JSON list of C-alpha atoms in Angstrom, two decimals:
[
{"chain": "A", "resi": 1, "resn": "MET", "atom": "CA", "xyz": [12.95, 2.62, -9.09]},
{"chain": "A", "resi": 2, "resn": "MET", "atom": "CA", "xyz": [12.20, -0.50, -7.10]},
{"chain": "A", "resi": 3, "resn": "GLY", "atom": "CA", "xyz": [11.69, -3.91, -8.65]},
{"chain": "A", "resi": 4, "resn": "PRO", "atom": "CA", "xyz": [10.40, -7.23, -7.40]},
{"chain": "A", "resi": 5, "resn": "GLY", "atom": "CA", "xyz": [12.89, -9.37, -5.60]},
{"chain": "A", "resi": 6, "resn": "THR", "atom": "CA", "xyz": [14.83, -6.46, -4.14]},
{"chain": "A", "resi": 7, "resn": "LYS", "atom": "CA", "xyz": [17.02, -7.49, -1.26]},
{"chain": "A", "resi": 8, "resn": "ASP", "atom": "CA", "xyz": [17.53, -3.99, 0.09]},
{"chain": "A", "resi": 9, "resn": "THR", "atom": "CA", "xyz": [16.05, -4.45, 3.57]},
{"chain": "A", "resi": 10, "resn": "TRP", "atom": "CA", "xyz": [16.50, -0.75, 4.27]},
{"chain": "A", "resi": 11, "resn": "VAL", "atom": "CA", "xyz": [13.65, -0.01, 1.82]},
{"chain": "A", "resi": 12, "resn": "VAL", "atom": "CA", "xyz": [11.79, -3.33, 1.82]},
{"chain": "A", "resi": 13, "resn": "PRO", "atom": "CA", "xyz": [11.92, -5.06, 5.21]},
{"chain": "A", "resi": 14, "resn": "ALA", "atom": "CA", "xyz": [12.31, -8.84, 4.93]},
{"chain": "A", "resi": 15, "resn": "ALA", "atom": "CA", "xyz": [8.77, -9.38, 6.24]},
{"chain": "A", "resi": 16, "resn": "HIS", "atom": "CA", "xyz": [7.33, -7.65, 3.14]},
{"chain": "A", "resi": 17, "resn": "ARG", "atom": "CA", "xyz": [9.71, -8.97, 0.48]},
{"chain": "A", "resi": 18, "resn": "SER", "atom": "CA", "xyz": [7.66, -11.96, -0.69]},
{"chain": "A", "resi": 19, "resn": "ALA", "atom": "CA", "xyz": [4.42, -9.92, -0.86]},
{"chain": "A", "resi": 20, "resn": "MET", "atom": "CA", "xyz": [6.15, -7.44, -3.15]},
{"chain": "A", "resi": 21, "resn": "THR", "atom": "CA", "xyz": [6.44, -10.13, -5.82]},
{"chain": "A", "resi": 22, "resn": "ARG", "atom": "CA", "xyz": [2.81, -11.30, -5.72]},
{"chain": "A", "resi": 23, "resn": "GLY", "atom": "CA", "xyz": [1.05, -8.57, -7.67]},
{"chain": "A", "resi": 24, "resn": "THR", "atom": "CA", "xyz": [0.66, -6.18, -4.79]},
{"chain": "A", "resi": 25, "resn": "HIS", "atom": "CA", "xyz": [1.92, -2.63, -4.58]},
{"chain": "A", "resi": 26, "resn": "PRO", "atom": "CA", "xyz": [4.17, -1.17, -1.90]},
{"chain": "A", "resi": 27, "resn": "LEU", "atom": "CA", "xyz": [2.67, 1.04, 0.78]},
{"chain": "A", "resi": 28, "resn": "VAL", "atom": "CA", "xyz": [5.52, 3.43, 1.57]},
{"chain": "A", "resi": 29, "resn": "VAL", "atom": "CA", "xyz": [5.59, 5.38, 4.83]},
{"chain": "A", "resi": 30, "resn": "ASP", "atom": "CA", "xyz": [8.51, 7.72, 5.48]},
{"chain": "A", "resi": 31, "resn": "GLY", "atom": "CA", "xyz": [10.50, 6.13, 2.65]},
{"chain": "A", "resi": 32, "resn": "VAL", "atom": "CA", "xyz": [10.18, 2.53, 3.88]},
{"chain": "A", "resi": 33, "resn": "VAL", "atom": "CA", "xyz": [7.73, -0.16, 2.78]},
{"chain": "A", "resi": 34, "resn": "ALA", "atom": "CA", "xyz": [5.26, -0.55, 5.66]},
{"chain": "A", "resi": 35, "resn": "GLY", "atom": "CA", "xyz": [3.03, -3.04, 3.88]},
{"chain": "A", "resi": 36, "resn": "THR", "atom": "CA", "xyz": [1.29, -3.64, 0.58]},
{"chain": "A", "resi": 37, "resn": "TRP", "atom": "CA", "xyz": [-1.99, -2.74, -1.07]},
{"chain": "A", "resi": 38, "resn": "ARG", "atom": "CA", "xyz": [-4.09, -4.06, -3.91]},
{"chain": "A", "resi": 39, "resn": "ARG", "atom": "CA", "xyz": [-7.40, -3.22, -5.48]},
{"chain": "A", "resi": 40, "resn": "ALA", "atom": "CA", "xyz": [-10.07, -5.92, -5.55]},
{"chain": "A", "resi": 41, "resn": "GLY", "atom": "CA", "xyz": [-13.09, -4.48, -7.33]},
{"chain": "A", "resi": 42, "resn": "ASP", "atom": "CA", "xyz": [-14.27, -1.48, -5.34]},
{"chain": "A", "resi": 43, "resn": "VAL", "atom": "CA", "xyz": [-12.11, -2.34, -2.31]},
{"chain": "A", "resi": 44, "resn": "VAL", "atom": "CA", "xyz": [-8.54, -1.29, -1.60]},
{"chain": "A", "resi": 45, "resn": "GLU", "atom": "CA", "xyz": [-7.02, -3.98, 0.64]},
{"chain": "A", "resi": 46, "resn": "VAL", "atom": "CA", "xyz": [-4.05, -2.91, 2.77]},
{"chain": "A", "resi": 47, "resn": "SER", "atom": "CA", "xyz": [-1.85, -5.44, 4.56]},
{"chain": "A", "resi": 48, "resn": "CYS", "atom": "CA", "xyz": [-0.99, -3.28, 7.56]},
{"chain": "A", "resi": 49, "resn": "SER", "atom": "CA", "xyz": [-2.61, -1.01, 10.10]},
{"chain": "A", "resi": 50, "resn": "LEU", "atom": "CA", "xyz": [-1.50, 2.60, 10.19]},
{"chain": "A", "resi": 51, "resn": "THR", "atom": "CA", "xyz": [-2.07, 5.26, 12.83]},
{"chain": "A", "resi": 52, "resn": "GLY", "atom": "CA", "xyz": [-1.97, 9.03, 13.05]},
{"chain": "A", "resi": 53, "resn": "ASP", "atom": "CA", "xyz": [-0.92, 11.06, 10.03]},
{"chain": "A", "resi": 54, "resn": "ALA", "atom": "CA", "xyz": [-0.12, 7.96, 7.98]},
{"chain": "A", "resi": 55, "resn": "ALA", "atom": "CA", "xyz": [-3.65, 6.57, 8.49]},
{"chain": "A", "resi": 56, "resn": "ARG", "atom": "CA", "xyz": [-5.22, 9.89, 7.51]},
{"chain": "A", "resi": 57, "resn": "ALA", "atom": "CA", "xyz": [-2.98, 10.13, 4.43]},
{"chain": "A", "resi": 58, "resn": "LEU", "atom": "CA", "xyz": [-4.01, 6.62, 3.38]},
{"chain": "A", "resi": 59, "resn": "VAL", "atom": "CA", "xyz": [-7.71, 7.53, 3.54]},
{"chain": "A", "resi": 60, "resn": "VAL", "atom": "CA", "xyz": [-7.05, 10.63, 1.41]},
{"chain": "A", "resi": 61, "resn": "GLU", "atom": "CA", "xyz": [-5.09, 8.61, -1.16]},
{"chain": "A", "resi": 62, "resn": "VAL", "atom": "CA", "xyz": [-7.81, 5.96, -1.45]},
{"chain": "A", "resi": 63, "resn": "GLU", "atom": "CA", "xyz": [-10.39, 8.73, -1.99]},
{"chain": "A", "resi": 64, "resn": "ARG", "atom": "CA", "xyz": [-8.13, 10.29, -4.63]},
{"chain": "A", "resi": 65, "resn": "LEU", "atom": "CA", "xyz": [-7.66, 6.96, -6.39]},
{"chain": "A", "resi": 66, "resn": "GLY", "atom": "CA", "xyz": [-11.43, 6.48, -6.39]},
{"chain": "A", "resi": 67, "resn": "GLU", "atom": "CA", "xyz": [-11.92, 9.90, -7.99]},
{"chain": "A", "resi": 68, "resn": "LEU", "atom": "CA", "xyz": [-9.36, 9.07, -10.69]},
{"chain": "A", "resi": 69, "resn": "LEU", "atom": "CA", "xyz": [-11.08, 5.76, -11.42]},
{"chain": "A", "resi": 70, "resn": "GLY", "atom": "CA", "xyz": [-14.61, 7.17, -11.15]},
{"chain": "A", "resi": 71, "resn": "SER", "atom": "CA", "xyz": [-15.45, 4.71, -8.38]},
{"chain": "A", "resi": 72, "resn": "ASP", "atom": "CA", "xyz": [-16.36, 4.95, -4.70]},
{"chain": "A", "resi": 73, "resn": "LEU", "atom": "CA", "xyz": [-13.63, 2.75, -3.18]},
{"chain": "A", "resi": 74, "resn": "ALA", "atom": "CA", "xyz": [-13.80, 1.20, 0.26]},
{"chain": "A", "resi": 75, "resn": "LEU", "atom": "CA", "xyz": [-10.67, 0.75, 2.37]},
{"chain": "A", "resi": 76, "resn": "ARG", "atom": "CA", "xyz": [-10.02, -2.57, 4.13]},
{"chain": "A", "resi": 77, "resn": "THR", "atom": "CA", "xyz": [-7.22, -2.86, 6.70]},
{"chain": "A", "resi": 78, "resn": "PRO", "atom": "CA", "xyz": [-6.41, -5.62, 9.18]}
]
């Protein structure tokens, strides 16, 4: 389990530490926090850009979350 304020930079790089305590959720890629995400209405806002398999997996997960919530969610990335 991971909690806010963690100082384990192996899992949460220092650049993402403060965002982890502001009501966002970790976006984990290959076991390391790559950024954060949050839902704002029908939009899932992600704080980082992903490529390749990770980008495709993110799209699938946002679609799956939308199905669970019964909503057509849009994905917003930088």
